[in-house]
Amino acid sequence: MALARVVTDYATFAWLADVFVVEESRGRGLPKWLVEVIISHPQLQGFRRWVLATKDAHELYRRYGFRELNRAERWMERPDPNMEESPDYWRGDG
């Protein structure tokens, strides 16, 4: 089993998020298939920009045209200080 989410305005922007493959299903090419299905979906065409964040799958996404942010200094995030669980990237060490 694998899943992913696309958040979009259906006009100019799409964010590929939460790509996940359960342990038992790994090694079967599901992430590749999932990304191919998503980026080729007829309702997800013509956006100026797709974005995503990944800890360790950069090479997978490069195969589909993703690259490092062109102007990373223009991007910001607002973490919730009240969350009990904080992703490693909010601490600046990952």
Coordinates of C-alpha atoms in Angstrom, one line a residue:
M1 CA 0.0 0.0 0.0
A2 CA 1.2 3.5 -0.8
L3 CA -0.4 6.9 -0.6
A4 CA 0.3 10.5 -1.5
R5 CA -1.5 13.8 -1.4
V6 CA -1.5 16.7 -3.8
V7 CA -2.6 20.2 -2.5
T8 CA -3.3 22.6 -5.4
D9 CA -5.3 25.6 -6.4
Y10 CA -5.8 24.0 -9.8
A11 CA -4.5 27.2 -11.4
T12 CA -0.8 27.7 -10.9
F13 CA 0.6 25.6 -8.0
A14 CA 0.7 22.0 -6.8
W15 CA 2.4 20.6 -3.7
L16 CA 3.1 16.9 -3.6
A17 CA 2.9 15.9 0.0
D18 CA 2.9 12.9 2.3
V19 CA 4.2 10.3 -0.1
F20 CA 4.3 7.1 1.9
V21 CA 4.8 3.4 1.3
V22 CA 4.1 0.9 4.0
E23 CA 7.0 -1.3 5.0
E24 CA 5.5 -4.5 3.5
S25 CA 5.0 -2.9 0.1
R26 CA 8.5 -1.4 -0.3
G27 CA 10.8 -2.6 -3.0
R28 CA 8.0 -2.9 -5.6
G29 CA 8.4 0.4 -7.4
L30 CA 5.3 1.9 -5.8
P31 CA 6.8 5.4 -5.3
K32 CA 7.8 5.6 -9.0
W33 CA 4.4 4.5 -10.1
L34 CA 2.6 6.8 -7.7
V35 CA 4.6 9.9 -8.8
E36 CA 4.0 8.9 -12.5
V37 CA 0.3 8.6 -12.0
I38 CA 0.1 11.9 -10.1
I39 CA 2.1 14.1 -12.5
S40 CA 0.4 12.7 -15.5
H41 CA -3.1 13.1 -14.2
P42 CA -5.2 15.2 -16.6
Q43 CA -6.5 17.5 -13.8
L44 CA -2.9 18.2 -12.6
Q45 CA -1.5 19.7 -15.8
G46 CA -0.3 23.2 -16.7
F47 CA 0.8 24.5 -13.3
R48 CA 3.7 26.9 -13.2
R49 CA 5.2 25.1 -10.2
W50 CA 5.2 21.9 -8.3
V51 CA 6.9 21.7 -5.0
L52 CA 7.7 19.0 -2.5
A53 CA 9.9 18.3 0.5
T54 CA 11.9 15.1 0.9
K55 CA 14.4 13.9 3.5
D56 CA 16.0 11.2 1.4
A57 CA 14.3 10.6 -2.0
H58 CA 15.9 13.5 -4.0
E59 CA 17.1 11.2 -6.8
L60 CA 13.6 9.7 -7.2
Y61 CA 12.0 13.1 -7.7
R62 CA 14.8 14.4 -10.0
R63 CA 13.7 11.7 -12.5
Y64 CA 10.4 13.5 -12.8
G65 CA 11.8 17.0 -13.2
F66 CA 12.0 18.2 -9.6
R67 CA 15.1 20.1 -8.6
E68 CA 16.3 22.1 -5.6
L69 CA 14.4 25.4 -5.1
N70 CA 15.6 28.1 -7.4
R71 CA 15.1 30.9 -4.9
A72 CA 15.1 29.1 -1.5
E73 CA 15.6 32.3 0.3
R74 CA 12.1 33.4 -0.7
W75 CA 10.4 30.4 1.0
M76 CA 9.4 30.5 4.7
E77 CA 7.6 28.1 7.0
R78 CA 5.6 28.6 10.2
P79 CA 5.9 25.6 12.6
D80 CA 3.3 25.3 15.3
P81 CA 5.2 25.8 18.6
N82 CA 2.5 23.9 20.5
M83 CA 2.9 20.6 18.6
E84 CA 4.1 17.8 20.8
E85 CA 5.9 16.2 17.8
S86 CA 8.2 18.3 15.7
P87 CA 9.7 17.0 12.5
D88 CA 13.5 17.0 12.5
Y89 CA 13.7 19.7 9.8
W90 CA 12.1 22.2 12.2
R91 CA 15.1 21.8 14.5
G92 CA 17.5 22.7 11.7
D93 CA 19.4 19.5 12.0
G94 CA 17.9 17.6 9.1

